[in-house]
């Protein structure tokens, strides 16, 4: 509220966030005019040569046995990113004979949740408990070229997030023109990925 009183402009990433701002802070019409929406896109495709990216992808596929195809989830390990339901959903997919060789590649980092326990550790434990370590792979400390390579080679980006301001991963996937599987939340609809497939992020079956 103090920021609104003392700012000339406040930039937010989406109309969804602007509306939440208005609702939560019960701001006046004058204060509302201070809020400006600025969507962003991704320039990920403008860095590094395609030859280098292809070579990197080839090595990743070989090193992690991804030849049969993989889904890519580069979300950080915050609770609202919803990895646990994604992992449970993927374990069900693996029970289908034709899909049993698919992989899910995770690349996020480790963060604390509100209870001061590691959400990351809970997610990794679930992978072990479900005995799907061979199919769900967490790659850490990747460089930018490796991230680019994973985008270019995946079957689809999957983002099961429960909340976003404006999804960077969706913009990166859109830049590479790859398939997008994404949670059906307001801001993801606002991003307007025309060919995206939407699912209920609270439903393992829908995911």
PDB file of C-alpha atoms in Angstrom:
ATOM      1  CA  UNK A   1       0.000   0.000   0.000  1.00  0.00           C
ATOM      2  CA  UNK A   2       2.878   2.338   0.778  1.00  0.00           C
ATOM      3  CA  UNK A   3       4.436   1.543  -2.578  1.00  0.00           C
ATOM      4  CA  UNK A   4       1.241   2.585  -4.317  1.00  0.00           C
ATOM      5  CA  UNK A   5       1.217   5.876  -2.458  1.00  0.00           C
ATOM      6  CA  UNK A   6       4.831   6.667  -3.289  1.00  0.00           C
ATOM      7  CA  UNK A   7       5.231   5.289  -6.816  1.00  0.00           C
ATOM      8  CA  UNK A   8       4.747   6.872 -10.199  1.00  0.00           C
ATOM      9  CA  UNK A   9       4.212   3.470 -11.857  1.00  0.00           C
ATOM     10  CA  UNK A  10       4.202  -0.149 -10.708  1.00  0.00           C
ATOM     11  CA  UNK A  11       4.798  -2.764 -13.403  1.00  0.00           C
ATOM     12  CA  UNK A  12       3.098  -6.146 -13.116  1.00  0.00           C
ATOM     13  CA  UNK A  13       3.487  -9.106 -15.460  1.00  0.00           C
ATOM     14  CA  UNK A  14      -0.166  -9.866 -16.272  1.00  0.00           C
ATOM     15  CA  UNK A  15      -3.747  -8.690 -15.985  1.00  0.00           C
ATOM     16  CA  UNK A  16      -4.321 -11.620 -13.647  1.00  0.00           C
ATOM     17  CA  UNK A  17      -1.763 -10.229 -11.211  1.00  0.00           C
ATOM     18  CA  UNK A  18      -3.101  -6.701 -11.639  1.00  0.00           C
ATOM     19  CA  UNK A  19      -6.594  -7.877 -10.714  1.00  0.00           C
ATOM     20  CA  UNK A  20      -5.254  -9.726  -7.672  1.00  0.00           C
ATOM     21  CA  UNK A  21      -3.378  -6.591  -6.658  1.00  0.00           C
ATOM     22  CA  UNK A  22      -6.557  -4.515  -6.898  1.00  0.00           C
ATOM     23  CA  UNK A  23      -8.620  -7.064  -4.990  1.00  0.00           C
ATOM     24  CA  UNK A  24      -6.151  -7.822  -2.191  1.00  0.00           C
ATOM     25  CA  UNK A  25      -5.138  -4.235  -1.482  1.00  0.00           C
ATOM     26  CA  UNK A  26      -8.552  -2.698  -2.171  1.00  0.00           C
ATOM     27  CA  UNK A  27      -6.941   0.179  -3.990  1.00  0.00           C
ATOM     28  CA  UNK A  28      -8.569   3.351  -5.227  1.00  0.00           C
ATOM     29  CA  UNK A  29      -9.178   4.282  -8.862  1.00  0.00           C
ATOM     30  CA  UNK A  30      -6.220   6.669  -8.738  1.00  0.00           C
ATOM     31  CA  UNK A  31      -3.956   3.955  -7.341  1.00  0.00           C
ATOM     32  CA  UNK A  32      -5.217   1.482  -9.953  1.00  0.00           C
ATOM     33  CA  UNK A  33      -3.975   3.796 -12.689  1.00  0.00           C
ATOM     34  CA  UNK A  34      -0.454   3.415 -11.305  1.00  0.00           C
ATOM     35  CA  UNK A  35      -0.505  -0.312 -12.121  1.00  0.00           C
ATOM     36  CA  UNK A  36       0.703  -1.112 -15.625  1.00  0.00           C
ATOM     37  CA  UNK A  37       0.819  -4.529 -17.249  1.00  0.00           C
ATOM     38  CA  UNK A  38       3.932  -5.496 -19.147  1.00  0.00           C
ATOM     39  CA  UNK A  39       3.942  -9.021 -20.588  1.00  0.00           C
ATOM     40  CA  UNK A  40       7.280 -10.529 -21.487  1.00  0.00           C
ATOM     41  CA  UNK A  41       8.415 -13.015 -24.085  1.00  0.00           C
ATOM     42  CA  UNK A  42      11.580 -15.101 -24.262  1.00  0.00           C
ATOM     43  CA  UNK A  43      14.763 -14.480 -26.214  1.00  0.00           C
ATOM     44  CA  UNK A  44      16.072 -17.967 -25.428  1.00  0.00           C
ATOM     45  CA  UNK A  45      16.351 -18.941 -29.103  1.00  0.00           C
ATOM     46  CA  UNK A  46      18.717 -16.058 -29.882  1.00  0.00           C
ATOM     47  CA  UNK A  47      21.659 -17.429 -27.919  1.00  0.00           C
ATOM     48  CA  UNK A  48      24.172 -20.084 -29.002  1.00  0.00           C
ATOM     49  CA  UNK A  49      24.418 -21.926 -32.286  1.00  0.00           C
ATOM     50  CA  UNK A  50      21.950 -24.602 -33.348  1.00  0.00           C
ATOM     51  CA  UNK A  51      24.906 -26.893 -34.070  1.00  0.00           C
ATOM     52  CA  UNK A  52      26.138 -26.608 -30.481  1.00  0.00           C
ATOM     53  CA  UNK A  53      22.640 -27.181 -29.103  1.00  0.00           C
ATOM     54  CA  UNK A  54      22.147 -30.286 -31.272  1.00  0.00           C
ATOM     55  CA  UNK A  55      25.480 -31.698 -30.126  1.00  0.00           C
ATOM     56  CA  UNK A  56      24.592 -31.038 -26.487  1.00  0.00           C
ATOM     57  CA  UNK A  57      21.190 -32.683 -26.875  1.00  0.00           C
ATOM     58  CA  UNK A  58      22.772 -35.746 -28.438  1.00  0.00           C
ATOM     59  CA  UNK A  59      25.056 -36.139 -25.410  1.00  0.00           C
ATOM     60  CA  UNK A  60      22.219 -35.653 -22.901  1.00  0.00           C
ATOM     61  CA  UNK A  61      20.001 -38.176 -24.672  1.00  0.00           C
ATOM     62  CA  UNK A  62      22.829 -40.718 -24.708  1.00  0.00           C
ATOM     63  CA  UNK A  63      23.931 -40.136 -21.095  1.00  0.00           C
ATOM     64  CA  UNK A  64      20.432 -40.372 -19.620  1.00  0.00           C
ATOM     65  CA  UNK A  65      18.839 -42.890 -22.002  1.00  0.00           C
ATOM     66  CA  UNK A  66      16.207 -40.496 -23.338  1.00  0.00           C
ATOM     67  CA  UNK A  67      15.976 -42.096 -26.782  1.00  0.00           C
ATOM     68  CA  UNK A  68      12.332 -43.105 -26.336  1.00  0.00           C
ATOM     69  CA  UNK A  69      11.213 -39.579 -25.618  1.00  0.00           C
ATOM     70  CA  UNK A  70      10.840 -37.343 -22.570  1.00  0.00           C
ATOM     71  CA  UNK A  71       8.617 -34.660 -21.132  1.00  0.00           C
ATOM     72  CA  UNK A  72      10.357 -31.599 -19.758  1.00  0.00           C
ATOM     73  CA  UNK A  73       9.452 -29.776 -16.542  1.00  0.00           C
ATOM     74  CA  UNK A  74      12.008 -27.057 -15.714  1.00  0.00           C
ATOM     75  CA  UNK A  75      10.013 -25.621 -12.785  1.00  0.00           C
ATOM     76  CA  UNK A  76      11.819 -24.720  -9.590  1.00  0.00           C
ATOM     77  CA  UNK A  77      10.935 -26.857  -6.567  1.00  0.00           C
ATOM     78  CA  UNK A  78       8.502 -24.497  -4.862  1.00  0.00           C
ATOM     79  CA  UNK A  79       5.344 -26.166  -3.493  1.00  0.00           C
ATOM     80  CA  UNK A  80       3.083 -24.179  -5.829  1.00  0.00           C
ATOM     81  CA  UNK A  81       4.936 -25.632  -8.806  1.00  0.00           C
ATOM     82  CA  UNK A  82       3.090 -28.877  -8.066  1.00  0.00           C
ATOM     83  CA  UNK A  83       5.789 -31.469  -8.747  1.00  0.00           C
ATOM     84  CA  UNK A  84       4.235 -34.019  -6.388  1.00  0.00           C
ATOM     85  CA  UNK A  85       1.007 -34.354  -8.364  1.00  0.00           C
ATOM     86  CA  UNK A  86       2.975 -34.376 -11.616  1.00  0.00           C
ATOM     87  CA  UNK A  87       5.139 -37.247 -10.356  1.00  0.00           C
ATOM     88  CA  UNK A  88       2.081 -39.199  -9.212  1.00  0.00           C
ATOM     89  CA  UNK A  89       0.410 -38.615 -12.582  1.00  0.00           C
ATOM     90  CA  UNK A  90       3.502 -39.705 -14.495  1.00  0.00           C
ATOM     91  CA  UNK A  91       3.745 -42.890 -12.431  1.00  0.00           C
ATOM     92  CA  UNK A  92       0.238 -43.767 -13.663  1.00  0.00           C
ATOM     93  CA  UNK A  93       1.214 -43.071 -17.279  1.00  0.00           C
ATOM     94  CA  UNK A  94       4.149 -45.454 -16.946  1.00  0.00           C
ATOM     95  CA  UNK A  95       1.744 -48.290 -16.137  1.00  0.00           C
ATOM     96  CA  UNK A  96       0.435 -48.094 -19.710  1.00  0.00           C
ATOM     97  CA  UNK A  97       2.463 -50.503 -21.832  1.00  0.00           C
ATOM     98  CA  UNK A  98       2.989 -48.183 -24.801  1.00  0.00           C
ATOM     99  CA  UNK A  99       4.229 -45.378 -22.526  1.00  0.00           C
ATOM    100  CA  UNK A 100       6.368 -47.358 -20.083  1.00  0.00           C
ATOM    101  CA  UNK A 101       9.650 -46.204 -21.630  1.00  0.00           C
ATOM    102  CA  UNK A 102       8.899 -42.481 -21.513  1.00  0.00           C
ATOM    103  CA  UNK A 103      10.955 -40.239 -19.239  1.00  0.00           C
ATOM    104  CA  UNK A 104      10.185 -37.109 -17.244  1.00  0.00           C
ATOM    105  CA  UNK A 105      13.084 -34.683 -16.914  1.00  0.00           C
ATOM    106  CA  UNK A 106      13.083 -32.255 -13.990  1.00  0.00           C
ATOM    107  CA  UNK A 107      15.661 -29.479 -13.679  1.00  0.00           C
ATOM    108  CA  UNK A 108      14.514 -27.253 -10.804  1.00  0.00           C
ATOM    109  CA  UNK A 109      16.503 -26.283  -7.712  1.00  0.00           C
ATOM    110  CA  UNK A 110      15.942 -27.042  -4.048  1.00  0.00           C
ATOM    111  CA  UNK A 111      14.001 -24.579  -1.845  1.00  0.00           C
ATOM    112  CA  UNK A 112      12.414 -24.531   1.613  1.00  0.00           C
ATOM    113  CA  UNK A 113       8.662 -24.628   1.961  1.00  0.00           C
ATOM    114  CA  UNK A 114       6.667 -22.860   4.691  1.00  0.00           C
ATOM    115  CA  UNK A 115       7.143 -25.687   7.184  1.00  0.00           C
ATOM    116  CA  UNK A 116      10.929 -25.469   6.854  1.00  0.00           C
ATOM    117  CA  UNK A 117      11.153 -28.928   5.344  1.00  0.00           C
ATOM    118  CA  UNK A 118      12.464 -29.544   1.892  1.00  0.00           C
ATOM    119  CA  UNK A 119       9.768 -29.800  -0.755  1.00  0.00           C
ATOM    120  CA  UNK A 120      12.491 -31.036  -3.079  1.00  0.00           C
ATOM    121  CA  UNK A 121      13.317 -33.900  -0.705  1.00  0.00           C
ATOM    122  CA  UNK A 122       9.649 -34.868  -0.507  1.00  0.00           C
ATOM    123  CA  UNK A 123       9.403 -34.971  -4.294  1.00  0.00           C
ATOM    124  CA  UNK A 124      12.560 -37.071  -4.676  1.00  0.00           C
ATOM    125  CA  UNK A 125      11.369 -39.408  -1.918  1.00  0.00           C
ATOM    126  CA  UNK A 126       8.099 -39.899  -3.778  1.00  0.00           C
ATOM    127  CA  UNK A 127       9.990 -40.852  -6.930  1.00  0.00           C
ATOM    128  CA  UNK A 128      11.883 -43.474  -4.931  1.00  0.00           C
ATOM    129  CA  UNK A 129       8.771 -44.699  -3.126  1.00  0.00           C
ATOM    130  CA  UNK A 130       7.002 -45.186  -6.455  1.00  0.00           C
ATOM    131  CA  UNK A 131      10.098 -46.950  -7.809  1.00  0.00           C
ATOM    132  CA  UNK A 132      10.252 -44.819 -10.950  1.00  0.00           C
ATOM    133  CA  UNK A 133      13.830 -43.538 -10.593  1.00  0.00           C
ATOM    134  CA  UNK A 134      14.713 -44.853 -14.049  1.00  0.00           C
ATOM    135  CA  UNK A 135      11.938 -42.825 -15.652  1.00  0.00           C
ATOM    136  CA  UNK A 136      11.972 -39.600 -13.638  1.00  0.00           C
ATOM    137  CA  UNK A 137      15.316 -37.880 -13.885  1.00  0.00           C
ATOM    138  CA  UNK A 138      16.419 -34.786 -12.010  1.00  0.00           C
ATOM    139  CA  UNK A 139      19.244 -32.923 -13.719  1.00  0.00           C
ATOM    140  CA  UNK A 140      20.932 -30.214 -11.671  1.00  0.00           C
ATOM    141  CA  UNK A 141      23.445 -27.435 -12.223  1.00  0.00           C
ATOM    142  CA  UNK A 142      22.796 -27.290 -15.954  1.00  0.00           C
ATOM    143  CA  UNK A 143      24.232 -24.574 -18.130  1.00  0.00           C
ATOM    144  CA  UNK A 144      22.162 -22.491 -20.511  1.00  0.00           C
ATOM    145  CA  UNK A 145      23.005 -24.568 -23.575  1.00  0.00           C
ATOM    146  CA  UNK A 146      21.856 -27.739 -21.824  1.00  0.00           C
ATOM    147  CA  UNK A 147      18.531 -26.100 -20.939  1.00  0.00           C
ATOM    148  CA  UNK A 148      18.113 -25.005 -24.558  1.00  0.00           C
ATOM    149  CA  UNK A 149      18.915 -28.513 -25.739  1.00  0.00           C
ATOM    150  CA  UNK A 150      16.329 -30.075 -23.430  1.00  0.00           C
ATOM    151  CA  UNK A 151      13.653 -27.759 -24.786  1.00  0.00           C
ATOM    152  CA  UNK A 152      14.444 -28.608 -28.396  1.00  0.00           C
ATOM    153  CA  UNK A 153      14.417 -32.362 -27.852  1.00  0.00           C
ATOM    154  CA  UNK A 154      11.406 -32.916 -25.601  1.00  0.00           C
ATOM    155  CA  UNK A 155       8.046 -34.420 -26.519  1.00  0.00           C
ATOM    156  CA  UNK A 156       6.437 -31.470 -24.743  1.00  0.00           C
ATOM    157  CA  UNK A 157       6.908 -28.957 -21.975  1.00  0.00           C
ATOM    158  CA  UNK A 158       4.723 -29.803 -18.996  1.00  0.00           C
ATOM    159  CA  UNK A 159       3.992 -27.132 -16.396  1.00  0.00           C
ATOM    160  CA  UNK A 160       1.558 -28.225 -13.643  1.00  0.00           C
ATOM    161  CA  UNK A 161       1.929 -25.029 -11.598  1.00  0.00           C
ATOM    162  CA  UNK A 162      -0.883 -23.981  -9.275  1.00  0.00           C
ATOM    163  CA  UNK A 163       0.066 -20.320  -9.527  1.00  0.00           C
ATOM    164  CA  UNK A 164       2.047 -18.083 -11.880  1.00  0.00           C
ATOM    165  CA  UNK A 165       2.519 -14.399 -12.544  1.00  0.00           C
ATOM    166  CA  UNK A 166       3.443 -15.013 -16.194  1.00  0.00           C
ATOM    167  CA  UNK A 167       5.180 -18.260 -16.977  1.00  0.00           C
ATOM    168  CA  UNK A 168       8.741 -18.054 -18.258  1.00  0.00           C
ATOM    169  CA  UNK A 169       8.724 -21.730 -19.202  1.00  0.00           C
ATOM    170  CA  UNK A 170       5.646 -21.262 -21.391  1.00  0.00           C
ATOM    171  CA  UNK A 171       7.326 -18.379 -23.206  1.00  0.00           C
ATOM    172  CA  UNK A 172      10.495 -20.414 -23.695  1.00  0.00           C
ATOM    173  CA  UNK A 173       8.521 -23.376 -25.037  1.00  0.00           C
ATOM    174  CA  UNK A 174       6.568 -21.076 -27.327  1.00  0.00           C
ATOM    175  CA  UNK A 175       9.842 -19.616 -28.630  1.00  0.00           C
ATOM    176  CA  UNK A 176      10.950 -23.105 -29.642  1.00  0.00           C
ATOM    177  CA  UNK A 177       7.487 -23.958 -31.018  1.00  0.00           C
ATOM    178  CA  UNK A 178       7.236 -27.153 -29.015  1.00  0.00           C
ATOM    179  CA  UNK A 179       4.103 -28.756 -27.597  1.00  0.00           C
ATOM    180  CA  UNK A 180       2.844 -27.329 -24.306  1.00  0.00           C
ATOM    181  CA  UNK A 181       0.901 -29.155 -21.571  1.00  0.00           C
ATOM    182  CA  UNK A 182      -0.095 -26.668 -18.905  1.00  0.00           C
ATOM    183  CA  UNK A 183      -2.298 -26.156 -15.866  1.00  0.00           C
ATOM    184  CA  UNK A 184      -5.663 -24.542 -16.474  1.00  0.00           C
ATOM    185  CA  UNK A 185      -5.234 -21.407 -14.366  1.00  0.00           C
ATOM    186  CA  UNK A 186      -6.224 -17.844 -15.238  1.00  0.00           C
ATOM    187  CA  UNK A 187      -2.802 -16.481 -16.082  1.00  0.00           C
ATOM    188  CA  UNK A 188      -1.941 -19.443 -18.332  1.00  0.00           C
ATOM    189  CA  UNK A 189      -5.134 -18.791 -20.281  1.00  0.00           C
ATOM    190  CA  UNK A 190      -4.135 -15.137 -20.471  1.00  0.00           C
ATOM    191  CA  UNK A 191      -0.804 -16.139 -22.020  1.00  0.00           C
ATOM    192  CA  UNK A 192      -2.898 -17.485 -24.882  1.00  0.00           C
ATOM    193  CA  UNK A 193      -0.947 -20.499 -26.072  1.00  0.00           C
ATOM    194  CA  UNK A 194      -3.261 -21.405 -28.906  1.00  0.00           C
ATOM    195  CA  UNK A 195      -2.182 -25.035 -29.309  1.00  0.00           C
ATOM    196  CA  UNK A 196      -1.565 -25.743 -25.618  1.00  0.00           C
ATOM    197  CA  UNK A 197      -3.336 -28.598 -23.872  1.00  0.00           C
ATOM    198  CA  UNK A 198      -4.793 -27.570 -20.499  1.00  0.00           C
ATOM    199  CA  UNK A 199      -5.414 -29.758 -17.465  1.00  0.00           C
ATOM    200  CA  UNK A 200      -6.699 -29.412 -13.920  1.00  0.00           C
ATOM    201  CA  UNK A 201      -3.546 -29.062 -11.769  1.00  0.00           C
ATOM    202  CA  UNK A 202      -5.389 -30.384  -8.713  1.00  0.00           C
ATOM    203  CA  UNK A 203      -6.261 -33.655 -10.426  1.00  0.00           C
ATOM    204  CA  UNK A 204      -3.691 -36.418 -10.909  1.00  0.00           C
ATOM    205  CA  UNK A 205      -6.008 -38.016 -13.443  1.00  0.00           C
ATOM    206  CA  UNK A 206      -6.343 -34.796 -15.454  1.00  0.00           C
ATOM    207  CA  UNK A 207      -2.573 -34.237 -15.469  1.00  0.00           C
TER     208      UNK A 207
END
